[in-house]
Coordinates of C-alpha atoms in Angstrom, one line a residue:
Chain A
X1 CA 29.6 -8.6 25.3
X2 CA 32.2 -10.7 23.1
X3 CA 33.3 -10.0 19.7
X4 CA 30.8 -12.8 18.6
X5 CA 27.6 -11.6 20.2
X6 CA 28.7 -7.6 19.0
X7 CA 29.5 -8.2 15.7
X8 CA 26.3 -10.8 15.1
X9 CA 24.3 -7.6 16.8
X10 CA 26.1 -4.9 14.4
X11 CA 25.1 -7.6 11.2
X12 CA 21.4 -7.9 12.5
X13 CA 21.1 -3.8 12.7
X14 CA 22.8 -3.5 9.5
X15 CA 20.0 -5.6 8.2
X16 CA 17.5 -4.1 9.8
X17 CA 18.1 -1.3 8.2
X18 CA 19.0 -2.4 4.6
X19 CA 16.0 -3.9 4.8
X20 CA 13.9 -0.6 6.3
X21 CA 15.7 1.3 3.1
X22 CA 15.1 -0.9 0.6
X23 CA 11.2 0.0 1.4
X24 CA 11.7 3.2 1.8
X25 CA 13.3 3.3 -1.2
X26 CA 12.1 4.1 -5.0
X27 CA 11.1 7.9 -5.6
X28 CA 14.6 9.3 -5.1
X29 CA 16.2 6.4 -7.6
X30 CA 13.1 6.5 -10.0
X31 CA 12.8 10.5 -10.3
X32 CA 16.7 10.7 -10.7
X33 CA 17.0 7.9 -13.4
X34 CA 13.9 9.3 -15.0
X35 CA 16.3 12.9 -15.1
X36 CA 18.1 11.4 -17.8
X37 CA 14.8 11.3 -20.2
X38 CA 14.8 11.9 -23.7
X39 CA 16.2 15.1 -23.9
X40 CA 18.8 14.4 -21.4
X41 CA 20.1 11.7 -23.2
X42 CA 20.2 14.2 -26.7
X43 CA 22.0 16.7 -24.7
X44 CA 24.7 14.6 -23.1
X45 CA 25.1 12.8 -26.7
X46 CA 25.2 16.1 -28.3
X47 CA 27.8 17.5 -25.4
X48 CA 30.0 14.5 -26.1
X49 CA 30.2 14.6 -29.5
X50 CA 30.8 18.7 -29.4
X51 CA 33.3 18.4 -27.0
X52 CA 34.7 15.2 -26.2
X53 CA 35.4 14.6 -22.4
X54 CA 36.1 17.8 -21.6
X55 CA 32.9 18.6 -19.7
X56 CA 32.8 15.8 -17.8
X57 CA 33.9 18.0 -14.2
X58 CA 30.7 19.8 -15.3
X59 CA 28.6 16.9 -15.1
X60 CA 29.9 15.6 -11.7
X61 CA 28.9 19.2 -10.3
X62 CA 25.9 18.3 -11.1
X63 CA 25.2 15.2 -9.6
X64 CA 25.4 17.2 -6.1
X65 CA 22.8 19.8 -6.8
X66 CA 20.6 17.4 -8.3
X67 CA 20.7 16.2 -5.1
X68 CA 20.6 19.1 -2.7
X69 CA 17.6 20.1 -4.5
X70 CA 15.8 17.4 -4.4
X71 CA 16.4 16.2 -0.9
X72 CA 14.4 19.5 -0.1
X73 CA 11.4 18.0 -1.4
X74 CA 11.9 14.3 0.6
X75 CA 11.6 16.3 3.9
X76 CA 9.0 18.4 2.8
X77 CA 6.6 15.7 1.7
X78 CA 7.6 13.4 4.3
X79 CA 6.7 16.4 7.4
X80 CA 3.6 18.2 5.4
X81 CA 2.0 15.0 4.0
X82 CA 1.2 17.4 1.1
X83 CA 1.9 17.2 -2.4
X84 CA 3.9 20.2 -4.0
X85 CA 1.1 21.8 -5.2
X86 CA -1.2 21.5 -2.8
X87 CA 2.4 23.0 -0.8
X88 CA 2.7 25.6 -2.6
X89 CA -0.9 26.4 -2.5
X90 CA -1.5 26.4 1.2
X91 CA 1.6 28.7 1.7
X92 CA 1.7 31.2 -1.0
X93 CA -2.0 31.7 -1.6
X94 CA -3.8 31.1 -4.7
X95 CA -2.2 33.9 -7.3
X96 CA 1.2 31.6 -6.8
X97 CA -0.6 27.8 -6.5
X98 CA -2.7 28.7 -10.3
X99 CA 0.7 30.3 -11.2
X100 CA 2.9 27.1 -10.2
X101 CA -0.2 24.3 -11.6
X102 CA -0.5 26.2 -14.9
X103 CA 3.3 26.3 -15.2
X104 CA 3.5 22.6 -14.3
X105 CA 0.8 21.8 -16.9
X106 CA 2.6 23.2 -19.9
X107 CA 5.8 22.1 -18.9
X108 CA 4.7 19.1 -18.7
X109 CA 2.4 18.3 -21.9
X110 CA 5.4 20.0 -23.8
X111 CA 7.8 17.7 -21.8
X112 CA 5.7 14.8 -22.6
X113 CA 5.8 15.5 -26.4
X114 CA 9.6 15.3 -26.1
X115 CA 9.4 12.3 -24.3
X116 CA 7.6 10.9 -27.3
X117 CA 9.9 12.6 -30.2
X118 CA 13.0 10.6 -28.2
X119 CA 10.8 7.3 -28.2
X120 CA 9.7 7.2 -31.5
X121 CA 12.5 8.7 -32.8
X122 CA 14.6 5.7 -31.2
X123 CA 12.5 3.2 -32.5
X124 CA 12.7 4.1 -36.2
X125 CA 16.1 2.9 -36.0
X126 CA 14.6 -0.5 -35.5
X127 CA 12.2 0.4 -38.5
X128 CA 8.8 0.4 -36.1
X129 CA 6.7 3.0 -37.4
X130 CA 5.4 5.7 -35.1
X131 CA 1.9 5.1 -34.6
X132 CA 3.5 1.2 -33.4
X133 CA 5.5 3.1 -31.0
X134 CA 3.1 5.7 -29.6
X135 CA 0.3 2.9 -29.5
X136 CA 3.2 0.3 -27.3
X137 CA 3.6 3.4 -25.2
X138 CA -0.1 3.9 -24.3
X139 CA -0.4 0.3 -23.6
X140 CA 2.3 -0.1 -21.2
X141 CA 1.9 2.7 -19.6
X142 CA -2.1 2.1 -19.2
X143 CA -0.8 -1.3 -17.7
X144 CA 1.6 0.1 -15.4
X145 CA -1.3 2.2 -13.3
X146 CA -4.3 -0.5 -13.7
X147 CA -2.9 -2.9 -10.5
X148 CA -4.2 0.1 -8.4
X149 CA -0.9 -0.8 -5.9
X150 CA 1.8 1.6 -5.8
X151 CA 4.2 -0.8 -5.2
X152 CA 3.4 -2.5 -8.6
X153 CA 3.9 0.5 -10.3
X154 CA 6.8 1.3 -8.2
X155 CA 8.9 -1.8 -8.9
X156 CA 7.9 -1.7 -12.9
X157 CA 9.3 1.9 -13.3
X158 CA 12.8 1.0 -11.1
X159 CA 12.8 -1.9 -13.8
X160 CA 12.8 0.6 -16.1
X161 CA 15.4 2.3 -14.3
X162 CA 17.6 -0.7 -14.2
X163 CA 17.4 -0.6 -18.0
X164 CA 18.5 3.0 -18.2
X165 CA 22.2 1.4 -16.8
X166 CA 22.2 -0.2 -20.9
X167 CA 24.4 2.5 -21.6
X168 CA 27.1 1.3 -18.9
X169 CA 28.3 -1.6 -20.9
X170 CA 29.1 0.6 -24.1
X171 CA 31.6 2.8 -22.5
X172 CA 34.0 -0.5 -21.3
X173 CA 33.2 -1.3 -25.1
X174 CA 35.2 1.3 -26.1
X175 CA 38.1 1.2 -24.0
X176 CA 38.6 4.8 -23.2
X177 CA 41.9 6.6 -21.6
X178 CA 41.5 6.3 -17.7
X179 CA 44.0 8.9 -17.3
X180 CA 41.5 11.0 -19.6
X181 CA 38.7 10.2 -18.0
X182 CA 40.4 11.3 -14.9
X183 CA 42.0 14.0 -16.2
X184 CA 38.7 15.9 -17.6
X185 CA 36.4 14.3 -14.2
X186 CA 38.6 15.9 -12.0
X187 CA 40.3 19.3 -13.5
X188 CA 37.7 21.7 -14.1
X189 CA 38.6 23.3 -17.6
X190 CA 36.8 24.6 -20.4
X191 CA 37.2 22.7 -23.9
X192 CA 39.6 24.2 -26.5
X193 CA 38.2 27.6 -27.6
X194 CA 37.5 28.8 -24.3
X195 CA 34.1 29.7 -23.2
X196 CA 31.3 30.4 -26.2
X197 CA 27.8 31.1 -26.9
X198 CA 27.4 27.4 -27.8
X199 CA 29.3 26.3 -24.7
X200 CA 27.1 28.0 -22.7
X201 CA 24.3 26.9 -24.6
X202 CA 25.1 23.8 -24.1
X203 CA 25.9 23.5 -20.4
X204 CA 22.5 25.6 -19.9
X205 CA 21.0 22.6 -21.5
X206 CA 22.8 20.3 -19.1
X207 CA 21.7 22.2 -16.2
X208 CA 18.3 22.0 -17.3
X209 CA 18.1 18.1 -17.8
X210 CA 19.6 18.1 -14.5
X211 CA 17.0 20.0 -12.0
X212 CA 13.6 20.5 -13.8
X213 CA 10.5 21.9 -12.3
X214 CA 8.7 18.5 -12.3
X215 CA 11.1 16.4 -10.5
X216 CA 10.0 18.4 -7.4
X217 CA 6.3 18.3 -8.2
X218 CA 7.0 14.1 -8.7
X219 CA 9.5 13.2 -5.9
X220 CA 6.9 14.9 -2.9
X221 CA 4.1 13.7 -4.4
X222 CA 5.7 10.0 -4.9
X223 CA 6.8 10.8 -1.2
X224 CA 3.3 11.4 -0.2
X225 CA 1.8 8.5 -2.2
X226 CA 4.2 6.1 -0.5
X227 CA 3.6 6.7 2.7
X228 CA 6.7 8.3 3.7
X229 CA 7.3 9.6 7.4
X230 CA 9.5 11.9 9.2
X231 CA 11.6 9.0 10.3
X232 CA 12.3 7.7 6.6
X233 CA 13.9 10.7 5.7
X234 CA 17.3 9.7 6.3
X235 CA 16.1 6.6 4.0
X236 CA 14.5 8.9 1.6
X237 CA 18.0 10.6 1.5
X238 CA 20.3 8.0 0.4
X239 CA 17.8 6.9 -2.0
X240 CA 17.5 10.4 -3.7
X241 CA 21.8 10.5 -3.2
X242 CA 21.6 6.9 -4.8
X243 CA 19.7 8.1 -7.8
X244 CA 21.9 11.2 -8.3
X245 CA 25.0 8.7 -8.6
X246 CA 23.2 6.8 -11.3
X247 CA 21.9 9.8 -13.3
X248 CA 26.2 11.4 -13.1
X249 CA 26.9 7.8 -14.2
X250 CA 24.7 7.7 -17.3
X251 CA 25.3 11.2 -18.1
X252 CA 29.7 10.4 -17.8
X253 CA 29.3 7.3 -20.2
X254 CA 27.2 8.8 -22.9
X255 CA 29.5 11.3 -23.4
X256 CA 32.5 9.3 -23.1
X257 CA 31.1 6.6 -25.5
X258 CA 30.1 9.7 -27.9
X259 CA 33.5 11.5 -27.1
X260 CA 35.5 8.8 -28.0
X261 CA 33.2 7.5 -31.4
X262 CA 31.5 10.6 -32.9
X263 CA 33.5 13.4 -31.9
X264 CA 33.6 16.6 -34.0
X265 CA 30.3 15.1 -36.0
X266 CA 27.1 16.7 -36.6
X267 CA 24.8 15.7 -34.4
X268 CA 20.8 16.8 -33.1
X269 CA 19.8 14.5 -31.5
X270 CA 20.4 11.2 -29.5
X271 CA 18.8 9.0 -32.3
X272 CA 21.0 11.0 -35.0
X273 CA 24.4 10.1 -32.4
X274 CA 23.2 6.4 -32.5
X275 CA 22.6 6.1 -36.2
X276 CA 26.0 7.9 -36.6
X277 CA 27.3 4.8 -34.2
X278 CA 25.7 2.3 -35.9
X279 CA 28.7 1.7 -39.0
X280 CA 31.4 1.4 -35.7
X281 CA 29.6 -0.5 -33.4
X282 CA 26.1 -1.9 -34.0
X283 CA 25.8 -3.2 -30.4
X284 CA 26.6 0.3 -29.3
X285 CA 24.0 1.9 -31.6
X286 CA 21.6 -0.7 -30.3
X287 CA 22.3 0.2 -26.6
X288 CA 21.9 3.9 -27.5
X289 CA 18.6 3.4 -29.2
X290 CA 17.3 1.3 -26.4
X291 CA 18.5 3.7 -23.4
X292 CA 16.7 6.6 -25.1
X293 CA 13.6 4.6 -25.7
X294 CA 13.6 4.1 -22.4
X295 CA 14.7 7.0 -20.9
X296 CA 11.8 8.7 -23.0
X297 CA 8.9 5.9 -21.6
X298 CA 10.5 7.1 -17.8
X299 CA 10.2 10.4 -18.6
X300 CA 6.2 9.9 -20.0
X301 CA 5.8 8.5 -17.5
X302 CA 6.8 10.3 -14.3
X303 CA 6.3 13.5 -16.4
X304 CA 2.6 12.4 -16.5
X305 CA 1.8 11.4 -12.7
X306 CA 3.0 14.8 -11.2
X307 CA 0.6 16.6 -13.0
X308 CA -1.8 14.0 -12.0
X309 CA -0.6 14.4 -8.8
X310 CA -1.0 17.9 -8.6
X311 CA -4.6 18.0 -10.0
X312 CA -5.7 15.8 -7.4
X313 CA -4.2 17.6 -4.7
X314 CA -5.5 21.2 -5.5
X315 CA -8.5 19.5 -7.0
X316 CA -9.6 17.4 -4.0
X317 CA -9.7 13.7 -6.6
X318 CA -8.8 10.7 -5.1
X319 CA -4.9 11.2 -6.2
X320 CA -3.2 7.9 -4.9
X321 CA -1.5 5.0 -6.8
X322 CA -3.5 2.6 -4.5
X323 CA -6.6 4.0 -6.1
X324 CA -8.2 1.9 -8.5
X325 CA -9.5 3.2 -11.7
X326 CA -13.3 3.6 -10.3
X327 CA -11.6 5.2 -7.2
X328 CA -9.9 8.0 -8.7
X329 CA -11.6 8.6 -12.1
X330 CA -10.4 12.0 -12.9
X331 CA -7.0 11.2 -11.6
X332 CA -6.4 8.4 -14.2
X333 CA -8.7 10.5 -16.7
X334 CA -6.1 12.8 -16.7
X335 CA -3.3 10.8 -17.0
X336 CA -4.5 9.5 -19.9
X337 CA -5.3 12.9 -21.4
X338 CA -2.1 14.1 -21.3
X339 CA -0.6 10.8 -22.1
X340 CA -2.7 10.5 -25.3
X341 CA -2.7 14.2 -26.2
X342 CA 1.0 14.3 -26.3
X343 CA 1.4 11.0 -28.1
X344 CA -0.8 12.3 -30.8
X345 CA 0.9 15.6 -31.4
X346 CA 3.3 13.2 -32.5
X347 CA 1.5 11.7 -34.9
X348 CA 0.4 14.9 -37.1
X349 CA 2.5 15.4 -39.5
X350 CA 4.7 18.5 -40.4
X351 CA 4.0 19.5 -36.4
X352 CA 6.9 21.6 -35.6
X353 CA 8.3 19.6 -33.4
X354 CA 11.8 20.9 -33.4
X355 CA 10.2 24.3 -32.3
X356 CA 8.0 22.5 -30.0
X357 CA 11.7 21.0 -27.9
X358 CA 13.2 24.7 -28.3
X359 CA 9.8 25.7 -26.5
X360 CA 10.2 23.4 -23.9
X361 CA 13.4 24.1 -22.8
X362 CA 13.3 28.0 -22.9
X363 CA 9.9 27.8 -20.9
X364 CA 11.1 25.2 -18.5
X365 CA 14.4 26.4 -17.9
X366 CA 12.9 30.2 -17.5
X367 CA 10.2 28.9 -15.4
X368 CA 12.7 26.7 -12.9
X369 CA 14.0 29.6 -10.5
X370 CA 10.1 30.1 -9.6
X371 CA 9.7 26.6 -8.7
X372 CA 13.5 26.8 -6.6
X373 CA 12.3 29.8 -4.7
X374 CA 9.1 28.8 -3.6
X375 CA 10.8 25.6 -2.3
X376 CA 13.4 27.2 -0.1
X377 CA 11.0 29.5 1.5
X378 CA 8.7 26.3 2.1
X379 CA 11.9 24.4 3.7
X380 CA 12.2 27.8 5.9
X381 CA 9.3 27.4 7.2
X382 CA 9.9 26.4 10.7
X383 CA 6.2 26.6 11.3
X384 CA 5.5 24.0 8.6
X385 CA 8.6 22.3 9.0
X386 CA 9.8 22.3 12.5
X387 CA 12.8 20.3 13.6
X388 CA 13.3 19.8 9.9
X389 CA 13.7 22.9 8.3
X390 CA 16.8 24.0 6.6
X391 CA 20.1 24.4 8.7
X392 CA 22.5 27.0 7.6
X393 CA 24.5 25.1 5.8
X394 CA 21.6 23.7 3.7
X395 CA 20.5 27.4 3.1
X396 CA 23.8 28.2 2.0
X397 CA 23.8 25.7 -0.4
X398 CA 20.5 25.9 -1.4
X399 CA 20.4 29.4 -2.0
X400 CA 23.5 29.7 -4.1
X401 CA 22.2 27.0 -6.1
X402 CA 19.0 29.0 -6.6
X403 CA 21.4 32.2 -7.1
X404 CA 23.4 30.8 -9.6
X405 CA 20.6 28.9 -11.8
X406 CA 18.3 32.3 -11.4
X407 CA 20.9 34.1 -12.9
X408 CA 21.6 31.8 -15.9
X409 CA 18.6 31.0 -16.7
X410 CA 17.6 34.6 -16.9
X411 CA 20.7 34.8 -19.4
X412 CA 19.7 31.8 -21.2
X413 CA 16.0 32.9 -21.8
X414 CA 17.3 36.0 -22.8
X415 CA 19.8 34.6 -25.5
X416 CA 17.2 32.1 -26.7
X417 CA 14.9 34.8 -27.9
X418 CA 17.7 37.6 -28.8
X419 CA 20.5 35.2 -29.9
X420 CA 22.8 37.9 -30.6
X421 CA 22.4 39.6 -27.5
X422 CA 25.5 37.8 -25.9
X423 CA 27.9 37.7 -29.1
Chain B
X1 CA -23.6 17.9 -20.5
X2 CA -21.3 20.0 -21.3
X3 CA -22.7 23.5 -19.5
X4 CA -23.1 20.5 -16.0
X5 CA -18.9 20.3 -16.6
X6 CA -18.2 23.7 -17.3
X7 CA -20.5 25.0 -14.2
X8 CA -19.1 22.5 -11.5
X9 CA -15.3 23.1 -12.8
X10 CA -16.1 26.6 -12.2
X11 CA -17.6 26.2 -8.8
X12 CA -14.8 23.9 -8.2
X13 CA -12.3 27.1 -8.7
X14 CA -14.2 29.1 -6.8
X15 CA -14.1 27.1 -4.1
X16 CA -10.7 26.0 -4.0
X17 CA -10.2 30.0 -4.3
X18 CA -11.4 30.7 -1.3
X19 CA -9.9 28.0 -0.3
X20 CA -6.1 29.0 -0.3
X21 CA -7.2 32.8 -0.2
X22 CA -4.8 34.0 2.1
X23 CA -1.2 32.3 2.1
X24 CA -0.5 30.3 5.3
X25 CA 3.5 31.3 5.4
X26 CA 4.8 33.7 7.6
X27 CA 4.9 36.6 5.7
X28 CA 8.3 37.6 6.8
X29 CA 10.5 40.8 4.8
X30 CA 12.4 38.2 3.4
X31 CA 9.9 36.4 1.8
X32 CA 8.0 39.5 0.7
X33 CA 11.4 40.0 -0.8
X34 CA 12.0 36.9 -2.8
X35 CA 8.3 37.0 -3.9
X36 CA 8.4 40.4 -5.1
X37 CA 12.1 39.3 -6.7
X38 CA 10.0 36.9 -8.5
X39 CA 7.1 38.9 -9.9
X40 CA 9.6 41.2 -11.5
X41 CA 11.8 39.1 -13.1
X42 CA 8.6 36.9 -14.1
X43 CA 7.1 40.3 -16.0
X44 CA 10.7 41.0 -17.5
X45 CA 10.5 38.0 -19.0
X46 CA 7.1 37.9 -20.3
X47 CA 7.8 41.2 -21.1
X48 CA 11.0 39.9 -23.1
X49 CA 8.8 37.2 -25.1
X50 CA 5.7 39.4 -25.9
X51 CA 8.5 42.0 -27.9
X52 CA 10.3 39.0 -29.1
X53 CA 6.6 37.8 -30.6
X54 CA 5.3 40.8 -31.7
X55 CA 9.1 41.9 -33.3
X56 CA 8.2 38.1 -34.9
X57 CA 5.0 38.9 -36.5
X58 CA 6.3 42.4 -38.0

């Protein structure tokens, strides 16, 4: 075989298998972008303008558990055909499958709420009232599910990924320090005044927009609904490693663009940072305001479909995105309930919907090491799993993932209900 | 209407109940570790919020 004839084969299986992951492709992207939702974005603007650049090290640690986790749940769906609840369910009996569903459910619906205090919230800066916003919501996310394809709904929400990258041109915009960026990527340090109840705080927060309890529930459903086999896991892989890169990405530039614009001011929320950015840099604030609108709408709506999802598994509906409506009645009957409850909570006013986001994260973040442990015992499995259960050196890392986020979010359920405990 | 939903949901439990009555994992020592692990730092933490509500309401 000449160089001609190899290299012309080496270019046709390189296409071959672009082409094989490009269909594999999509859960692992979406359900990584969709990380960054609405209170993501609010805690990487808040971590920015807190502390500059200096956790930006933290964040690229990150990017790598985000994946390791969620690789687990590629092979899992890909070998079981099973949703995570239904998982979860057939392994650990019913006590642990209500335990996990009920868990998911209030997660969720709180989640959801978020989802719609960052989207409205966003909006107002563009003075559209919140019923408008809630109402636009509904709407396209009704649209997004009536083609009764999952590929339709598929490549809408990765459009919706691509616009989550808004936030890429802002940080050129403001010409930060390579050397800095370098610096505080690279060299793992803690920002001046050393390590504080707020830090920690703070980086809980971070871990807890990283790896959330849905994301597992949504990536082996998505798996499952896709159509997924053993042999697309590698696929399945890079897609989820793809997404991770994104979601470190977004995360880096919002706090580089807040580090470097509203550093050492007051600020909440993500729609407070951009209203603060607005005087400097109106196209900034704009791109801000659009990311977390659309971070929010990704969040609703993955957020929404694993419950779904789950329902219909442990519930025996027709659960698939290739249903139609009159197909899968009570699958899309609840995705509207919970898409319509939570945008109405939203609507009430003087609902406490600061306390409501407080809720959410102490809950979810509390609740998270339950939905890590049951995992790694599922990926250990070698009954269930066979040639793909965990190796050692995926247990290693997997279980002092779990080890480490059991421990702080123990700490940081603690210190959310006795905030002096840790003083 | 109602009382048709509220019966068949119920049935529906029951049945999925018996379903997943007894877990399909190998119940190994170290899961009946890490599942035991988890019940007690699930009740510490319940445990944790009930005093944190009811120090609340005082």
């Amino acid at each position: 075989m000449n160089i001609f004839t190899r290299s012309y084969y080496i270019y046709r299986r390189l296409l071959k298998a672009v082409r094989l992951f490009l269909l594999a492709a999509g859960p692992g992207i979406i359900v990584m972008v969709a990380d960054n939702d609405a209170g993501g974005i609010t805690t990487y603007t808040v971590t920015g303008a807190k502390y500059g650049m200096n956790l930006l090290w933290f964040l690229i640690l990150l990017g790598p558990v985000a994946y390791y986790v969620q690789e687990m749940t590629v092979r899992l769906g890909a070998v079981t055909k099973r949703g995570h609840a239904e998982a979860i369910f057939s392994a650990f009996g019913r006590f642990w499958g209500w335990f996990s569903l009920l868990d998911l459910v209030l997660t969720d619906w709180l989640t959801m709420i978020t989802e719609f205090i960052g989207m409205t919230a966003a909006l107002s800066i563009f003075h559209v009232p919140r019923l408008l916003t809630v109402v636009i919501v509904w709407l396209v996310m009704g649209g997004m599910i009536f083609s009764g394809r999952y590929w339709t709904w598929e490549k809408i929400a990765l459009l919706f990924c691509a616009v989550n990258l808004v936030y890429i041109p802002a940080a050129f915009i403001v010409h930060p320090s390579i050397k800095d960026i370098a610096f505080n990527s690279f060299v793992p340090h803690f920002p001046p005044g050393g390590f504080t109840n707020e830090l920690f705080f703070l980086l809980m927060a971070n871990i807890g927009t990283t790896i959330a309890p849905w994301m597992l529930f949504f990536q082996q459903s998505s798996v499952v609904d896709k159509g997924l086999h053993e042999k697309d896991i590698a696929f399945g892989k890079i897609d989820t490693a793809i997404g991770a890169v994104f979601t470190v990405v977004v995360a880096m530039v919002l706090i580089i663009v807040t580090g470097r614009l509203i550093f050492g001011q007051p600020v909440d929320d993500a729609a407070v940072a951009a209203r603060h950015i607005m005087p400097i840099s109106r196209t900034i604030g704009t791109l801000i305001a659009i990311g977390l609108f659309d971070a929010g709408l990704l969040g609703a709506i993955c957020i929404s479909l694993a419950s779904s999802w789950a329902f219909g598994e442990i519930f025996g509906w027709a659960h698939s995105l290739n249903n139609k409506v009159k197909e899968a009645p009570w699958f899309y009957a609840y995705y509207f309930f919970t898409l319509i409850l939570a945008g109405t909570v939203v609507l009430i006013p003087g609902a406490p919907l600061v306390l409501i986001t407080l809720f959410v994260q102490v809950i979810a973040t509390t609740l998270l090491p339950a939905a890590l442990v049951f995992l790694i015992l599922l990926l250990n499995d070698k009954k269930t799993m066979g040639e793909h259960v965990n190796t050692r050196w995926q247990n290693t890392v997997n279980i002092g993932i779990v080890a480490v986020i059991v421990i702080i979010s123990a700490m940081y359920g603690i210190s959310t209900l006795f905030p002096d405990m840790f003083k | 209407m109602l009382r048709s939903i509220f019966s068949n949901s119920y049935a529906k439990v029951r049945e999925i109940n018996d379903k997943y009555k007894t877990p399909g994992i190998e119940m190994s020592g170290g899961v009946k570790f890490a599942l035991l692990a988890l019940r007690l730092y699930l009740i510490a933490l319940i445990g944790l919020s009930l005093y944190k509500f009811i120090t609340l309401l005082k």
